[in-house]
Amino acid sequence: CSRTGVQPWANVDWVTAREACCNLNSDGICHYSGGVPQRWNLCTAAVWEEVCESQGQNYSYPYGNTYNATRCNGDDYDTNLPCPPPLTVVANDQDEILATGAMTTCTSTWGSYGVYDISGNVKEWTYTQRTTGYREIRGGASNNTAGGLTCQFNFTLGAEDFFFFHLGFRCCYY
């Protein structure tokens, strides 16, 4: 579902993202108890935020409380990679999606594990429904400014059939 060094799965709607997570279960089925996801499923917004905040540290960003434009792949981080002809690079204006784990400085801590790219790179679907047919999206993307990259930013909602180039997902095990 997520492997270091490959492009994150993006441009995916909520149903497809949820099914991809549930396919990690040995029976390939989405499991719930009292409406709460069980086994492999999309992360809930609350779990996503707790992981982003580095498990009880209540960080504003995965790496701490002070914004640093070079730590995660947000709008302020630019690669200035060359483009194939006839395209040219516009200095300081790339919103490129990077391979998973490419920015090792964009890490939150979960137990003894490092969780990469939980903020920045691509936004992520969550299991959390705010209103019928609309799910919470977390994490900010490579085209979001500092405020949209915080662990607590929860303003973005998407219809379950919405998909976008900067929108991916993360699976959690419950």
Short mmCIF file of C-alpha atoms in Angstrom, two decimals:
data_model
loop_
_atom_site.label_atom_id
_atom_site.label_comp_id
_atom_site.label_asym_id
_atom_site.label_seq_id
_atom_site.Cartn_x
_atom_site.Cartn_y
_atom_site.Cartn_z
CA CYS A 1 0.00 0.00 0.00
CA SER A 2 2.90 2.35 0.74
CA ARG A 3 6.49 1.67 -0.06
CA THR A 4 9.52 3.86 0.45
CA GLY A 5 11.03 5.26 -2.72
CA VAL A 6 7.94 5.12 -4.97
CA GLN A 7 5.43 7.78 -5.93
CA PRO A 8 2.47 7.84 -3.53
CA TRP A 9 -0.81 6.59 -4.92
CA ALA A 10 -2.73 9.81 -5.62
CA ASN A 11 -5.61 11.06 -7.77
CA VAL A 12 -7.83 8.48 -6.06
CA ASP A 13 -11.38 8.80 -4.72
CA TRP A 14 -12.36 7.84 -1.14
CA VAL A 15 -14.04 4.53 -2.05
CA THR A 16 -11.00 3.32 -4.01
CA ALA A 17 -8.64 4.41 -1.21
CA ARG A 18 -10.72 2.60 1.42
CA GLU A 19 -10.91 -0.56 -0.69
CA ALA A 20 -7.12 -0.51 -1.20
CA CYS A 21 -6.63 -0.44 2.58
CA CYS A 22 -9.22 -3.16 3.21
CA ASN A 23 -7.55 -5.34 0.56
CA LEU A 24 -4.60 -5.58 2.98
CA ASN A 25 -6.83 -7.74 5.22
CA SER A 26 -6.37 -11.46 4.60
CA ASP A 27 -10.02 -11.72 3.50
CA GLY A 28 -9.96 -8.43 1.54
CA ILE A 29 -13.03 -7.16 3.41
CA CYS A 30 -13.57 -3.88 5.27
CA HIS A 31 -14.33 -4.66 8.93
CA TYR A 32 -16.18 -2.41 11.37
CA SER A 33 -17.39 -2.59 14.95
CA GLY A 34 -20.03 -0.06 15.92
CA GLY A 35 -19.18 1.99 12.82
CA VAL A 36 -15.49 2.14 13.78
CA PRO A 37 -12.91 0.70 11.36
CA GLN A 38 -11.23 -2.54 12.39
CA ARG A 39 -8.13 -4.28 11.05
CA TRP A 40 -6.72 -2.53 7.93
CA ASN A 41 -8.71 0.52 6.82
CA LEU A 42 -8.26 4.22 6.16
CA CYS A 43 -6.99 6.10 9.20
CA THR A 44 -9.61 8.05 11.13
CA ALA A 45 -8.94 11.79 11.37
CA ALA A 46 -8.29 11.44 15.13
CA VAL A 47 -5.72 8.67 14.66
CA TRP A 48 -4.13 10.53 11.74
CA GLU A 49 -3.74 13.66 13.90
CA GLU A 50 -2.32 11.70 16.85
CA VAL A 51 0.29 10.09 14.59
CA CYS A 52 1.16 13.46 13.00
CA GLU A 53 1.58 15.05 16.44
CA SER A 54 4.16 12.34 17.27
CA GLN A 55 2.12 10.28 19.71
CA GLY A 56 1.21 12.62 22.53
CA GLN A 57 3.81 15.32 21.85
CA ASN A 58 1.07 17.59 20.44
CA TYR A 59 3.43 18.92 17.79
CA SER A 60 2.08 21.44 15.28
CA TYR A 61 4.12 19.74 12.55
CA PRO A 62 5.36 16.13 12.41
CA TYR A 63 8.86 17.21 13.45
CA GLY A 64 8.03 19.84 16.11
CA ASN A 65 6.22 23.11 16.79
CA THR A 66 8.18 25.53 14.63
CA TYR A 67 7.57 25.57 10.86
CA ASN A 68 10.61 24.81 8.71
CA ALA A 69 10.14 25.04 4.93
CA THR A 70 12.88 22.47 4.25
CA ARG A 71 11.52 19.67 6.50
CA CYS A 72 8.38 18.58 4.56
CA ASN A 73 7.28 18.88 0.94
CA GLY A 74 4.96 21.88 1.07
CA ASP A 75 4.56 24.90 -1.18
CA ASP A 76 7.74 26.51 0.21
CA TYR A 77 9.92 23.52 -0.71
CA ASP A 78 11.15 23.59 -4.30
CA THR A 79 13.32 21.04 -6.06
CA ASN A 80 14.41 23.09 -9.10
CA LEU A 81 14.73 19.79 -10.97
CA PRO A 82 15.36 20.14 -14.72
CA CYS A 83 12.42 19.59 -17.06
CA PRO A 84 12.70 17.82 -20.40
CA PRO A 85 12.81 20.16 -23.43
CA PRO A 86 10.93 22.21 -24.47
CA LEU A 87 9.80 22.80 -20.84
CA THR A 88 11.88 24.97 -18.55
CA VAL A 89 12.17 25.25 -14.80
CA VAL A 90 10.55 28.22 -13.13
CA ALA A 91 12.88 28.80 -10.19
CA ASN A 92 11.28 28.57 -6.75
CA ASP A 93 7.84 27.50 -7.97
CA GLN A 94 7.64 23.70 -8.08
CA ASP A 95 4.88 21.79 -6.33
CA GLU A 96 6.25 18.40 -7.27
CA ILE A 97 5.10 15.20 -5.55
CA LEU A 98 8.17 13.32 -4.34
CA ALA A 99 8.74 9.61 -3.79
CA THR A 100 7.54 8.32 -0.41
CA GLY A 101 10.15 8.92 2.30
CA ALA A 102 12.31 11.14 0.06
CA MET A 103 12.30 13.82 2.77
CA THR A 104 13.51 11.88 5.79
CA THR A 105 13.28 15.10 7.84
CA CYS A 106 9.48 15.01 7.50
CA THR A 107 9.01 12.33 10.11
CA SER A 108 6.70 11.94 13.06
CA THR A 109 7.35 9.35 15.75
CA TRP A 110 4.97 6.49 16.52
CA GLY A 111 6.45 4.25 19.20
CA SER A 112 9.79 3.13 17.81
CA TYR A 113 8.71 3.85 14.22
CA GLY A 114 9.19 6.88 12.03
CA VAL A 115 6.14 7.84 9.97
CA TYR A 116 7.11 9.68 6.79
CA ASP A 117 5.23 12.28 4.76
CA ILE A 118 2.19 12.47 7.02
CA SER A 119 2.09 16.18 6.24
CA GLY A 120 3.15 17.55 2.90
CA ASN A 121 3.66 15.74 -0.40
CA VAL A 122 -0.01 14.64 -0.86
CA LYS A 123 -3.14 15.27 1.18
CA GLU A 124 -4.72 12.13 2.61
CA TRP A 125 -8.24 10.78 2.78
CA THR A 126 -9.42 9.75 6.23
CA TYR A 127 -12.25 7.44 7.23
CA THR A 128 -13.93 10.28 9.18
CA GLN A 129 -17.25 11.48 7.78
CA ARG A 130 -18.21 15.06 8.65
CA THR A 131 -21.52 15.13 6.81
CA THR A 132 -23.27 12.54 4.65
CA GLY A 133 -21.10 11.67 1.66
CA TYR A 134 -18.19 13.94 2.66
CA ARG A 135 -14.95 12.76 4.27
CA GLU A 136 -12.21 14.64 6.08
CA ILE A 137 -8.93 15.16 4.21
CA ARG A 138 -5.76 15.77 6.22
CA GLY A 139 -2.08 16.48 5.75
CA GLY A 140 -1.56 19.25 3.29
CA ALA A 141 0.25 18.69 0.00
CA SER A 142 3.19 19.96 -2.00
CA ASN A 143 1.08 22.96 -3.03
CA ASN A 144 -0.02 23.97 0.51
CA THR A 145 1.44 26.73 2.67
CA ALA A 146 2.59 26.35 6.30
CA GLY A 147 -0.91 26.68 7.84
CA GLY A 148 -2.28 23.84 5.71
CA LEU A 149 0.60 21.55 6.72
CA THR A 150 -0.14 21.57 10.46
CA CYS A 151 -1.25 18.38 12.16
CA GLN A 152 -4.38 20.14 13.42
CA PHE A 153 -5.56 21.61 10.07
CA ASN A 154 -8.96 19.99 9.48
CA PHE A 155 -10.74 22.39 7.15
CA THR A 156 -10.67 20.27 3.98
CA LEU A 157 -13.57 17.97 3.09
CA GLY A 158 -14.15 15.99 -0.07
CA ALA A 159 -17.15 14.23 -1.59
CA GLU A 160 -16.48 10.50 -1.62
CA ASP A 161 -16.24 10.51 -5.43
CA PHE A 162 -13.78 13.45 -5.52
CA PHE A 163 -10.26 12.83 -6.77
CA PHE A 164 -7.37 15.20 -7.29
CA PHE A 165 -3.71 15.02 -8.32
CA HIS A 166 -2.51 16.06 -4.82
CA LEU A 167 -4.82 13.69 -2.90
CA GLY A 168 -3.77 10.22 -1.71
CA PHE A 169 -4.33 8.11 1.39
CA ARG A 170 -2.74 6.24 4.29
CA CYS A 171 -3.82 2.90 5.74
CA CYS A 172 -3.94 2.19 9.48
CA TYR A 173 -4.29 -1.06 11.37
CA TYR A 174 -6.77 -1.09 14.25
#
